[in-house]
Short mmCIF file of C-alpha atoms and ligand atoms in Angstrom, two decimals:
data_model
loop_
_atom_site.label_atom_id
_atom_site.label_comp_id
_atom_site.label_asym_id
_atom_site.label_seq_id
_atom_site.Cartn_x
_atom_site.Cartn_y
_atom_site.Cartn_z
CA UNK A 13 45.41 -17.37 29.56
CA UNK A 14 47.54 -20.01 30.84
CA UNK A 15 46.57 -23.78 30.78
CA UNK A 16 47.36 -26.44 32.39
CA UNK A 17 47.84 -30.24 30.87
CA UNK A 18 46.57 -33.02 32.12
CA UNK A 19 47.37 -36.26 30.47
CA UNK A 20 46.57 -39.51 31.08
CA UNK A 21 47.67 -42.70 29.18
CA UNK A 22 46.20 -46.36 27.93
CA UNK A 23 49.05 -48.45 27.36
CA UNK A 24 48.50 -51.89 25.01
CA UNK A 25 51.27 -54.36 25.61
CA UNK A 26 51.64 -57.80 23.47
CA UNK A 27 52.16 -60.62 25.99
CA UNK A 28 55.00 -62.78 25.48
CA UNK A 29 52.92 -66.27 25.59
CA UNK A 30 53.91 -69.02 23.11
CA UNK A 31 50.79 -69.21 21.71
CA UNK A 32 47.48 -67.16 21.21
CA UNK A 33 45.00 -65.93 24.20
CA UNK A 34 42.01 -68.63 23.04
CA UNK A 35 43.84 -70.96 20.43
CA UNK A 36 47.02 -73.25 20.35
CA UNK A 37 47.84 -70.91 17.11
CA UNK A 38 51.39 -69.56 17.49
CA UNK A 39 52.23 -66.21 19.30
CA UNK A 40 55.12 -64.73 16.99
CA UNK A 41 55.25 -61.26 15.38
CA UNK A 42 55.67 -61.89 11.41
CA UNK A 43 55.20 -65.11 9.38
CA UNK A 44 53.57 -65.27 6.34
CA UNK A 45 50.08 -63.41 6.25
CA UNK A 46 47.12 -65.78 7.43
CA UNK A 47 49.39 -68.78 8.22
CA UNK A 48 49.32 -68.43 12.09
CA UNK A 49 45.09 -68.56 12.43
CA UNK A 50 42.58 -71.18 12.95
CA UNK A 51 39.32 -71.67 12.81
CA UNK A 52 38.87 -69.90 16.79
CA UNK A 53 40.66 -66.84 16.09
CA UNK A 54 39.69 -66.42 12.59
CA UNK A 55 35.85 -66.36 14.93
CA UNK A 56 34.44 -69.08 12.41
CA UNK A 57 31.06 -69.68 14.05
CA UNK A 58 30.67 -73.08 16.53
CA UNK A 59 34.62 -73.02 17.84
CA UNK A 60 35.08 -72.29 21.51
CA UNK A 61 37.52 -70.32 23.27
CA UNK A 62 39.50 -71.59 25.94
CA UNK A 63 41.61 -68.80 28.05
CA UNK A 64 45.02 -69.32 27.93
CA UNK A 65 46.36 -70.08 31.75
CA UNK A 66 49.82 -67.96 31.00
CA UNK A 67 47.72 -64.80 29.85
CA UNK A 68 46.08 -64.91 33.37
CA UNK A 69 49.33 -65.19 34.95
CA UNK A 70 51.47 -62.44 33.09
CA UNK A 71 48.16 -59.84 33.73
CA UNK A 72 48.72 -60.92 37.44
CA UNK A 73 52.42 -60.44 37.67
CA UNK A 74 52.56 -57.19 35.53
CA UNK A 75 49.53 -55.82 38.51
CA UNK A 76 51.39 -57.07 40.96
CA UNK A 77 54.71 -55.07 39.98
CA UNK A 78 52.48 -52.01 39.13
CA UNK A 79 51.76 -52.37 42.96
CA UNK A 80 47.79 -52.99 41.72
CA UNK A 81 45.14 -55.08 44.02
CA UNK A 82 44.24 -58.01 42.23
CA UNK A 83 40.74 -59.08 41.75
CA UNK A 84 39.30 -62.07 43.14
CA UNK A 85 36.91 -62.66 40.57
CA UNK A 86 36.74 -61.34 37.29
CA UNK A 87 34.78 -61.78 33.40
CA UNK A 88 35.27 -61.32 30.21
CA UNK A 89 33.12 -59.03 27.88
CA UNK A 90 32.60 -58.97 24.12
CA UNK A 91 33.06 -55.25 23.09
CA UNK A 92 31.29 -54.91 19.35
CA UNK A 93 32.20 -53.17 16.38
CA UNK A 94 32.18 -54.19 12.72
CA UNK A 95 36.00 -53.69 11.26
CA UNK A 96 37.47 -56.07 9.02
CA UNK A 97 40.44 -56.12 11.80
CA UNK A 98 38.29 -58.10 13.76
CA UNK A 99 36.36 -61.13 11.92
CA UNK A 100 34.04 -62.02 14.98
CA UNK A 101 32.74 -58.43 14.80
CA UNK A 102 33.34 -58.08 18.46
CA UNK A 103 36.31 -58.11 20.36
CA UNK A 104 37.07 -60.23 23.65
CA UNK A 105 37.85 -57.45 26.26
CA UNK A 106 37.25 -56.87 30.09
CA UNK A 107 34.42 -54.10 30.97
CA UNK A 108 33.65 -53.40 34.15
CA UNK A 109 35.26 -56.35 36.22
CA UNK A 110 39.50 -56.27 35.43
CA UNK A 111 41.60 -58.16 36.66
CA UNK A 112 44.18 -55.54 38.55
CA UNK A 113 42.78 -52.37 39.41
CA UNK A 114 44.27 -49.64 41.66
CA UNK A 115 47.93 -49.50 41.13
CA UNK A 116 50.69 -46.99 40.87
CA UNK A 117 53.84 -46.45 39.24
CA UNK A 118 56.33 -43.64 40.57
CA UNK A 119 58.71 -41.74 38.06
CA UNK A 120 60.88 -39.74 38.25
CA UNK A 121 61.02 -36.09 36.44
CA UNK A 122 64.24 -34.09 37.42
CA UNK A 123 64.63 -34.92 40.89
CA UNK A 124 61.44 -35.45 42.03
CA UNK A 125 59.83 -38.87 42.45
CA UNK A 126 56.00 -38.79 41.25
CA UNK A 127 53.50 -41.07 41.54
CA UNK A 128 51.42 -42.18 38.80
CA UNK A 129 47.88 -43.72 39.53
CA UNK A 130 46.93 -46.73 37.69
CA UNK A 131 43.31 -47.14 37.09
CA UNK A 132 43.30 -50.97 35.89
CA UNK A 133 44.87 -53.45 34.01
CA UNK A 134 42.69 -55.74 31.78
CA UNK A 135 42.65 -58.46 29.27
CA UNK A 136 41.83 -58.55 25.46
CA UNK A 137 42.48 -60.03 22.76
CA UNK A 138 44.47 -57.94 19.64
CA UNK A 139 42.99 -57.07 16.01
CA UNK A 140 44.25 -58.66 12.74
CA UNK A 141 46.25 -56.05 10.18
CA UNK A 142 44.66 -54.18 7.86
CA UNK A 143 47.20 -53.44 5.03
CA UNK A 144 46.01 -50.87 2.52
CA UNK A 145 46.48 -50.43 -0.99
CA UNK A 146 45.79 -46.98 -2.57
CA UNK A 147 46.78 -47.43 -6.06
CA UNK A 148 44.40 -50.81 -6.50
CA UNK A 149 41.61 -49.36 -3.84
CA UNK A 150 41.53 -52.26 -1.96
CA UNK A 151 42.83 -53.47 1.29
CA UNK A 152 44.31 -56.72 2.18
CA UNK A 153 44.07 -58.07 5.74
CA UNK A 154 46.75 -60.19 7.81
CA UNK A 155 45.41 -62.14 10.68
CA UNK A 156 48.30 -63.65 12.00
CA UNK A 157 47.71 -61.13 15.11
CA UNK A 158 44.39 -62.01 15.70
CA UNK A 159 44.11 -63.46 19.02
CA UNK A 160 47.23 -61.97 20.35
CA UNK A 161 46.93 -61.39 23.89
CA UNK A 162 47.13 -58.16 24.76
CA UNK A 163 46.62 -55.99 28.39
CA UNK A 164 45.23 -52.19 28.23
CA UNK A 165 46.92 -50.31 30.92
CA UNK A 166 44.88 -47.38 31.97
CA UNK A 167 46.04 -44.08 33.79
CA UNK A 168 44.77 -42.07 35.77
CA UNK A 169 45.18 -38.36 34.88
CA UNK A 170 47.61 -37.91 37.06
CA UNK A 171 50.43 -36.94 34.38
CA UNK A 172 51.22 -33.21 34.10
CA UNK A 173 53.38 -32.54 30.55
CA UNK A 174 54.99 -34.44 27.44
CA UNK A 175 58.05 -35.32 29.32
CA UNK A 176 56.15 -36.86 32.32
CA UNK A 177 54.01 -38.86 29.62
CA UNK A 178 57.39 -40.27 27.96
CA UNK A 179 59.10 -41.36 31.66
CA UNK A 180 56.13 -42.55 32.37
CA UNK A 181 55.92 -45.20 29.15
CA UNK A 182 59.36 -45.72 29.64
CA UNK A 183 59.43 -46.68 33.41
CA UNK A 184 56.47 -49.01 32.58
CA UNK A 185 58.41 -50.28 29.23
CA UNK A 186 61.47 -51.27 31.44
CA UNK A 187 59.09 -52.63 34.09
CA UNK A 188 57.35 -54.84 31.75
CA UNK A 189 60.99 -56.21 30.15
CA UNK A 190 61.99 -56.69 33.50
CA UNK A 191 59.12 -58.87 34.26
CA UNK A 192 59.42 -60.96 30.63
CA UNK A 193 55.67 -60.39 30.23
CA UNK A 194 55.95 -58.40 27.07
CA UNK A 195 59.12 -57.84 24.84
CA UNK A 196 58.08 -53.96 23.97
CA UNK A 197 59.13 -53.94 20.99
CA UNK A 198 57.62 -50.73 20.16
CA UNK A 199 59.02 -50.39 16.58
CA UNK A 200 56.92 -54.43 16.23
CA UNK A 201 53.94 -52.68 18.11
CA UNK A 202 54.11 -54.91 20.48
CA UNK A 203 53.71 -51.87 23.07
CA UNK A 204 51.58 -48.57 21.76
CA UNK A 205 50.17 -46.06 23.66
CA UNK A 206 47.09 -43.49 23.46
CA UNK A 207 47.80 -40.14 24.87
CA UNK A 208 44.56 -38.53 26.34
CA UNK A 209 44.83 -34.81 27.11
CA UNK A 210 42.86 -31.98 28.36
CA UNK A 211 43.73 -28.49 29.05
CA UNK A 212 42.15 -26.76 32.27
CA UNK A 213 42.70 -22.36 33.04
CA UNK A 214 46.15 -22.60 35.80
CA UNK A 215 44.61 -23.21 39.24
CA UNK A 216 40.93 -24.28 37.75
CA UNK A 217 39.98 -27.84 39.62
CA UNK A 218 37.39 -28.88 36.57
CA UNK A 219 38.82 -30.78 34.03
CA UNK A 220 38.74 -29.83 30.09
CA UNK A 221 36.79 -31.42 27.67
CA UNK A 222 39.68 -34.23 26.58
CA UNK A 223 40.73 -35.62 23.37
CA UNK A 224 42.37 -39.40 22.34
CA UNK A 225 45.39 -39.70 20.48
CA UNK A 226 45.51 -43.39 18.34
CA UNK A 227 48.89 -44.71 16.87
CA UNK A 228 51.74 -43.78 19.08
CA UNK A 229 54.45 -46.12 18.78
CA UNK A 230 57.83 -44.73 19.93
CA UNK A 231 58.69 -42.79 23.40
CA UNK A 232 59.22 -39.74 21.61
CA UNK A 233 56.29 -39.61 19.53
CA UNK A 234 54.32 -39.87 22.74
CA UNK A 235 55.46 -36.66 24.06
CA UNK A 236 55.84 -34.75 20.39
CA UNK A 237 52.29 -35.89 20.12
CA UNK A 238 51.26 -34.67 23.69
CA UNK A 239 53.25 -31.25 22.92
CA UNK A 240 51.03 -30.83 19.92
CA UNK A 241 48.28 -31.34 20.84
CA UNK A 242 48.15 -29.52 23.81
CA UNK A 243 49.51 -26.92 21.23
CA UNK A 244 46.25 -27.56 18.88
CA UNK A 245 44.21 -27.19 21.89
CA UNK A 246 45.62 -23.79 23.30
CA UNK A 247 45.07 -22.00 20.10
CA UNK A 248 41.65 -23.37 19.85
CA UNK A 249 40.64 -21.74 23.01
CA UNK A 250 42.40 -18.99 22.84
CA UNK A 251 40.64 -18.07 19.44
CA UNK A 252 37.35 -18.74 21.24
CA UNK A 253 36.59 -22.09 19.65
CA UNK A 254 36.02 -25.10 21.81
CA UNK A 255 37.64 -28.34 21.98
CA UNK A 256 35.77 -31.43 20.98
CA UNK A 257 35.71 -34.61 22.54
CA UNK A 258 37.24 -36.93 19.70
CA UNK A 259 39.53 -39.94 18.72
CA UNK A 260 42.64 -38.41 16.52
CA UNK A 261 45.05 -39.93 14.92
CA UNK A 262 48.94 -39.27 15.39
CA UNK A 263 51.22 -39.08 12.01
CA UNK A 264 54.70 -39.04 13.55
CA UNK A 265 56.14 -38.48 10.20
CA UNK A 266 54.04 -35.19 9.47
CA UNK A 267 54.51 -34.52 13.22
CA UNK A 268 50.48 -33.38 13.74
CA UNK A 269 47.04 -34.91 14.58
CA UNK A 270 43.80 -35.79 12.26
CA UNK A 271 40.08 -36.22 13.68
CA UNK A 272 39.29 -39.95 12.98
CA UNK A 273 35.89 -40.22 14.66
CA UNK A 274 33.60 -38.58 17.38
CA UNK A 275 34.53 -40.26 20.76
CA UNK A 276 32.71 -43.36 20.95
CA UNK A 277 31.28 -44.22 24.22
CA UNK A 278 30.84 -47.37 25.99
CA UNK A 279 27.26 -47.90 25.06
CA UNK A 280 28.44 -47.17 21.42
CA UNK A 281 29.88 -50.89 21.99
CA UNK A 282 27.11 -52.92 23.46
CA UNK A 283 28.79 -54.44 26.20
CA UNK A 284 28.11 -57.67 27.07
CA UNK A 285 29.36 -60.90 29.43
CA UNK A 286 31.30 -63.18 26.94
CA UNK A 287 28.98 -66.17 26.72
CA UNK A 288 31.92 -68.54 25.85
CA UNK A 289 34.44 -68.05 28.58
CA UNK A 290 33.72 -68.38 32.30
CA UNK A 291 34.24 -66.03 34.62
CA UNK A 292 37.49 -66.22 36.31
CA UNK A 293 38.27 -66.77 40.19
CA UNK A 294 41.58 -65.47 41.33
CA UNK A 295 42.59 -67.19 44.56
CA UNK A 296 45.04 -65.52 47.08
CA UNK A 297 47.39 -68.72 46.54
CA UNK A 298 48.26 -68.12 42.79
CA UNK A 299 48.76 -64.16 43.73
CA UNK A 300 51.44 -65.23 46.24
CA UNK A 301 53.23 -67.60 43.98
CA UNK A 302 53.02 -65.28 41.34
CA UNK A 303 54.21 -62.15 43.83
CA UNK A 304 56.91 -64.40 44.74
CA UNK A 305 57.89 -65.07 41.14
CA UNK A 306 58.41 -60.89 40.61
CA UNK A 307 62.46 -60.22 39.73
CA UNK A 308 64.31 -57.38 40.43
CA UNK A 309 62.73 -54.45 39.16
CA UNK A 310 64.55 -51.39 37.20
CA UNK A 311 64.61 -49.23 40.09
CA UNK A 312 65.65 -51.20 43.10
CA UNK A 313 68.56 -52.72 40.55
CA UNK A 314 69.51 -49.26 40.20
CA UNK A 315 69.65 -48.48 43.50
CA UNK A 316 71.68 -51.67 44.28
CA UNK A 317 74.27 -50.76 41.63
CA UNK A 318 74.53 -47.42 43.29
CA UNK A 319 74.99 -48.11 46.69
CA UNK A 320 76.93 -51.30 46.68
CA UNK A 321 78.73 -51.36 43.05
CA UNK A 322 79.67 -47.34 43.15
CA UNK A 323 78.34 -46.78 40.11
CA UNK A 324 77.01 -42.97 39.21
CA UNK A 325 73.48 -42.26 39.41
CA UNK A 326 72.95 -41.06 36.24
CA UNK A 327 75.12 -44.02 35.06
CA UNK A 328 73.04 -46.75 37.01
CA UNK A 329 69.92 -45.16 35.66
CA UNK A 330 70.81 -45.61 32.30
CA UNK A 331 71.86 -48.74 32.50
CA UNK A 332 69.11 -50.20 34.33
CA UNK A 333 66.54 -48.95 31.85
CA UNK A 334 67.27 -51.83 29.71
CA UNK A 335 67.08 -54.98 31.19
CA UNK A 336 68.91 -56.40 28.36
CA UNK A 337 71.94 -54.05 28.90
CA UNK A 338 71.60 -54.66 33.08
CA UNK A 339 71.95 -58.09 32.17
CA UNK A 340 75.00 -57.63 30.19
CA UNK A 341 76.68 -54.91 32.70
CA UNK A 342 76.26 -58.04 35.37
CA UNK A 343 77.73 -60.61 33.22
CA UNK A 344 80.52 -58.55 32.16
CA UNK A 345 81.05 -57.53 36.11
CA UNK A 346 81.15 -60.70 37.15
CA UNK A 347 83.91 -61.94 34.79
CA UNK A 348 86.16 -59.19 34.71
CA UNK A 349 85.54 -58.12 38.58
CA UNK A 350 85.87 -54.00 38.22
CA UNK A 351 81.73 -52.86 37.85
CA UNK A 352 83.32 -49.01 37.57
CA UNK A 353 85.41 -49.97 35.17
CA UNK A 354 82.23 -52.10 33.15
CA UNK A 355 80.03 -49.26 33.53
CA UNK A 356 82.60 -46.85 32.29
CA UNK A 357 83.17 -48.89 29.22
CA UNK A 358 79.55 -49.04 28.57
CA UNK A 359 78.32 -45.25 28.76
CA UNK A 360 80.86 -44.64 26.01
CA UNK A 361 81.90 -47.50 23.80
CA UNK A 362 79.08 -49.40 24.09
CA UNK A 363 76.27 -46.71 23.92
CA UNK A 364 77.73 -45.42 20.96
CA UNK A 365 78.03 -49.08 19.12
CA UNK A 366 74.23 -49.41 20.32
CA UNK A 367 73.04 -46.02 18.78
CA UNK A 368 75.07 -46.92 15.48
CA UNK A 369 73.95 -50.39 15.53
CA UNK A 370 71.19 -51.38 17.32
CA UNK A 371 70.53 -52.87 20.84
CA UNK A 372 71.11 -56.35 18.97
CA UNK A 373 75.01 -56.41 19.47
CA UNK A 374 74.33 -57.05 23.28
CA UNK A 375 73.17 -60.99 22.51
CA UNK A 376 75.58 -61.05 19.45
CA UNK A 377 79.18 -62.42 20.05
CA UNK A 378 80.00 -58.75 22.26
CA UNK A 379 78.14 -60.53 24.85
CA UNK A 380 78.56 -59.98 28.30
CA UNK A 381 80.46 -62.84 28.72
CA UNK A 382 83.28 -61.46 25.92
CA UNK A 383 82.82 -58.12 26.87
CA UNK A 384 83.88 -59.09 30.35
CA UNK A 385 86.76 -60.84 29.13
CA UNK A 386 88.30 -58.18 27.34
CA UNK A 387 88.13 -55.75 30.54
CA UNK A 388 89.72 -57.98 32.07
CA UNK A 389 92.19 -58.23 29.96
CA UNK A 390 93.02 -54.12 30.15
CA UNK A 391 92.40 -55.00 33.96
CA UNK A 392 95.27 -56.66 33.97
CA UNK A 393 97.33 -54.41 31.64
CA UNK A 394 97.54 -57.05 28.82
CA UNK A 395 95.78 -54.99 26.57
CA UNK A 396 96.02 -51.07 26.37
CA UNK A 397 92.53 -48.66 25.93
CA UNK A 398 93.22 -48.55 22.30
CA UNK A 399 93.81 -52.48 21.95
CA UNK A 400 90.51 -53.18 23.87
CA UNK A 401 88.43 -50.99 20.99
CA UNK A 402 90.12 -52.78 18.44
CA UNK A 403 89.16 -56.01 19.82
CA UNK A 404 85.64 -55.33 19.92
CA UNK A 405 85.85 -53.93 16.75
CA UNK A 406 87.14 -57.26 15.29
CA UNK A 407 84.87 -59.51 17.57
CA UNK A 408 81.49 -57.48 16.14
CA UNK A 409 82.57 -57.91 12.86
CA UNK A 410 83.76 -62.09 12.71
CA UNK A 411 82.83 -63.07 15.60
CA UNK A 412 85.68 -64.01 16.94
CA UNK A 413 86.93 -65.43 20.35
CA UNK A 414 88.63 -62.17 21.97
CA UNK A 415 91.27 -63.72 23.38
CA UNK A 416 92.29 -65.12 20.00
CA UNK A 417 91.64 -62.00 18.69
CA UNK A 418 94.66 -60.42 20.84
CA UNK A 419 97.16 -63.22 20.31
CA UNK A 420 96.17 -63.11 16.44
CA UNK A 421 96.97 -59.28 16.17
CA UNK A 422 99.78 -59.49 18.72
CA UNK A 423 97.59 -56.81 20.37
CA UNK A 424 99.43 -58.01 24.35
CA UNK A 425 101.32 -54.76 25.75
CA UNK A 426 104.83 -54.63 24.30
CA UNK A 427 106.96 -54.60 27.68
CA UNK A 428 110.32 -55.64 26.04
CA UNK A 429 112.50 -52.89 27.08
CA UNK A 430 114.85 -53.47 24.09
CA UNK A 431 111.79 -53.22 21.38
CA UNK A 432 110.02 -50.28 23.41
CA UNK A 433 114.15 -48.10 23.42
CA UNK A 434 114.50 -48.86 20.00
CA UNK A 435 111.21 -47.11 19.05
CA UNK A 436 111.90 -44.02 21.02
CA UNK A 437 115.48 -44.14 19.21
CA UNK A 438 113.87 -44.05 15.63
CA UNK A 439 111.36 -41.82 17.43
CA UNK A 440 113.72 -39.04 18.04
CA UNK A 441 115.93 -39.65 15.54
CA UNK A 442 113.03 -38.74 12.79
CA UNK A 443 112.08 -35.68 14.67
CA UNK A 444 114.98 -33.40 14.92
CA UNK A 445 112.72 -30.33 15.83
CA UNK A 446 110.35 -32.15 18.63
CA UNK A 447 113.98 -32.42 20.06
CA UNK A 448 115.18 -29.09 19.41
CA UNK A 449 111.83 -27.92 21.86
CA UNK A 450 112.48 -30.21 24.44
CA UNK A 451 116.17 -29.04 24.89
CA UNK A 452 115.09 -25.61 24.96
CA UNK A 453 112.41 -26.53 27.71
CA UNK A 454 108.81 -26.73 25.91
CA UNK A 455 107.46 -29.55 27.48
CA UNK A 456 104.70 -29.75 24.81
CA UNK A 457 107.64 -31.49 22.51
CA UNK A 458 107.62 -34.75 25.39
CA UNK A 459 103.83 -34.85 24.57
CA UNK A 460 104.58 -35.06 20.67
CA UNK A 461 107.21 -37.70 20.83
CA UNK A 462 105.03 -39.90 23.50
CA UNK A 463 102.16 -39.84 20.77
CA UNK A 464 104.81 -40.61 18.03
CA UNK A 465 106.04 -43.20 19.88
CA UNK A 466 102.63 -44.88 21.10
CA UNK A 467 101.92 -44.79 17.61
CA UNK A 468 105.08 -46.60 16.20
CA UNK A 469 104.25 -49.49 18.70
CA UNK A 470 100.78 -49.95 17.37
CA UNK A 471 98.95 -49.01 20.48
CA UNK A 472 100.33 -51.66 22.42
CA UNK A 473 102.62 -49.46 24.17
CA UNK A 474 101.92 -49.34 28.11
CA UNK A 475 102.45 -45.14 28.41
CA UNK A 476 103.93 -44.91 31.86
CA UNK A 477 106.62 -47.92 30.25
CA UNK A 478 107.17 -46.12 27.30
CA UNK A 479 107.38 -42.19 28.92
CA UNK A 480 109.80 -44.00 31.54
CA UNK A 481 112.54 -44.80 28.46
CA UNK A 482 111.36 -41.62 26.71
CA UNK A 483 112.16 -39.75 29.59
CA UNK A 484 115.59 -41.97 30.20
CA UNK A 485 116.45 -41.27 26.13
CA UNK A 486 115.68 -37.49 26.22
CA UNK A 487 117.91 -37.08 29.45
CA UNK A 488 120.97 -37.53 26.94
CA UNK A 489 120.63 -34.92 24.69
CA UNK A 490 119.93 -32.27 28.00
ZN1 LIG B 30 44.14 -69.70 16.26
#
């Protein structure tokens, strides 16, 4: 039998506040263990929380670019368990009143644009770090990110395959970036996802009995997860067992699921209004200032590059994924004045530094500013395709001015005529045969010497100088 997948998603994104959701304690990934808490988000009993205005205000904006309708009023709830994780035993979360609710998203798969529903988008606060030791049996627990604000982003089941679950984290990565509510760092778990799938018979309306997937923390263990389980679940059906409502946990490194609990339920939690925070009233004025506040987002930059820039699709698409490269394209536009020739320069050379070193090298001294500079000088024929590599080579590694870089190395385009003949003299003169052909008519030979040449001025030939007196030379043997 054939299945089909249905997926949907519950995103947790880190906001970037500077400090905690209900403390003054600082908001920073890291630090020491247990030197970023206080008495309030360590739960010691008599403190008071006191909602953090910019928490309110990110949940808002990130709605509002999720095209969600934003609640006028809304609560908080506790939701209980007992986990070390969480030294309250209950967890400050949002039940049945969120703040944004009915939203969407579109992707876009192939060539098709598809939208994605969102459900809500609530508030809670994040779970200290359990770090455990096997060899002492014992655990030892962090709660630096206690208190961290956090907002649960909650599909719909509106996603259809693996792929469609890994655009979709991705568009709503870049839209979050875009935004500044939350720096994704994914690899900090400052974004992670849960992947809930079902499998229904092809054409069937009912939906399957679903399962949750815990710990996904990269874009492509979302859909390796999604492809196996929906891989798990086949085979289970198709041997005649049934699928069983559970939480599982994702191992990306052993590339399969294990059953951590029974689904819990939401009466498992005992729901309840949070006492200690007042319910909140949204009013339409704060919406508008905060609609107003909304940037750019990923897709209309793209389209913007596209249509007035020039740039490629595919190209623009890329590049506008990362808000931190968009950035950097812009900058580097703007100083050296050729976006083609930018956007060129940064699907090869600057991909390839970023996959060999990390997105980092866009804020280091190959910033956009720099990297604009040194387009313009190639622009400008100053520097030749060869120099310009060599200068960013140098600049990542001392982090020097590029400009000094070039007059340092003597890297400007040799255009003496005198120095340039002299080169194709020695040029010829060491390569007897290369000559030989080119009498006797294989053009391949002119090809030869040309390289031979560029290479005896260091790269800083300009070719169509240097095959002018090549061609000028060779004329006197014919
Ligand atoms: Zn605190």
């Amino acid at each position: 039998m054939k299945y089909d997948m249905v997926i949907g998603l519950e995103i947790h994104s880190e906001l970037k506040t500077s400090s905690k959701i209900f403390c003054g304690c600082k908001n920073e990934f890291g630090g020491e263990p247990n030197t970023r808490c206080c008495p309030i988000c360590l739960g010691i009993p008599g403190t008071l929380p006191v909602l953090n205005k910019k928490v309110l205000e990110y949940t808002i904006k990130a709605g509002l670019a999720m095209q969600c309708k934003i609640a006028h009023f809304s609560k908080f709830d506790r939701k209980n368990y007992f986990y070390p994780d969480m030294p309250k035993a209950y967890q400050v979360s949002q039940y049945n009143l969120p703040i944004c609710y009915d939203g969407y998203v579109d992707i876009e798969v192939g060539d098709q644009i598809k939208r994605i529903g969102i459900e809500r988008i609530h508030i809670e606060e994040d779970a200290g770090k359990l770090i455990h030791c096997s060899h002492e049996q014992s655990s030892l627990i962090d709660y630096n990110r206690c208190g961290v604000p956090l907002i649960e982003i909650v599909t719909r089941p509106d996603l259809r395959s693996p792929e469609e679950a890994r655009i979709f984290l991705e568009t709503v990565k870049s839209i979050l970036e875009y935004t500044e509510v939350s720096d994704c760092k994914m690899q900090e778990g400052s974004l992670r996802a849960d992947v809930n799938l079902s499998l229904k018979p092809k054409g069937y309306e009912a939906l399957g009995v679903r399962t949750e997937m815990k710990n996904i923390n990269s874009l492509r263990a979302v859909e390796r997860a999604a492809l196996a389980e929906a891989e798990r679940q086949t085979q289970r059906l198709e041997s005649g067992q049934k699928v069983y409502q559970e939480t599982r946990r994702w191992d990306d490194n052993k590339g399969e699921s294990i059953m951590m609990r029974d689904k819990e339920k939401a009466m498992d939690y005992r729901y309840f209004p949070e006492p200690d925070l007042t319910p909140i009233r949204i009013d339409d004025n704060l919406t508008k200032a905060i609609q107003a506040s909304i940037p750019e987002l990923p897709r209309q930059r793209r389209d913007r590059y596209v249509s007035q820039l020039g740039i490629p699709k595919y190209d623009a698409a890329l590049i506008t994924l990362n808000k931190t490269l968009a950035d950097f394209f812009d900058r580097a536009s703007e100083i050296c004045g050729n976006p083609k020739l930018v956007s060129n320069w940064i699907m090869t050379d600057t991909m390839r530094r970023i996959k060999e070193k990390g997105e980092e090298i866009l804020n280091s001294s190959l910033n956009g500013y720099n990297f604009g500079r040194i387009l313009l000088s190639l622009e400008k024929g100053e520097i030749t395709h060869a120099s310009a590599i060599q200068v960013i080579d140098v600049l990542l590694e001392t982090g020097e001015d590029p400009i000094n870089i070039i007059k340092r190395l003597a890297l400007y385009v040799q255009r003496d005529g005198t120095l340039v003949r002299e080169a194709v003299r020695e040029v010829i003169k060491e390569n007897p045969k290369a000559l030989n052909d080119y009498i006797s008519g294989k053009e391949k030979a002119m090809v030869f010497l040309m390289g031979k040449t560029m290479a005896a001025l260091q790269g800083r030939g300009d070719p169509f100088h240097v095959k002018n007196i090549l061609v000028k030379e060779l004329q006197e043997y014919l």
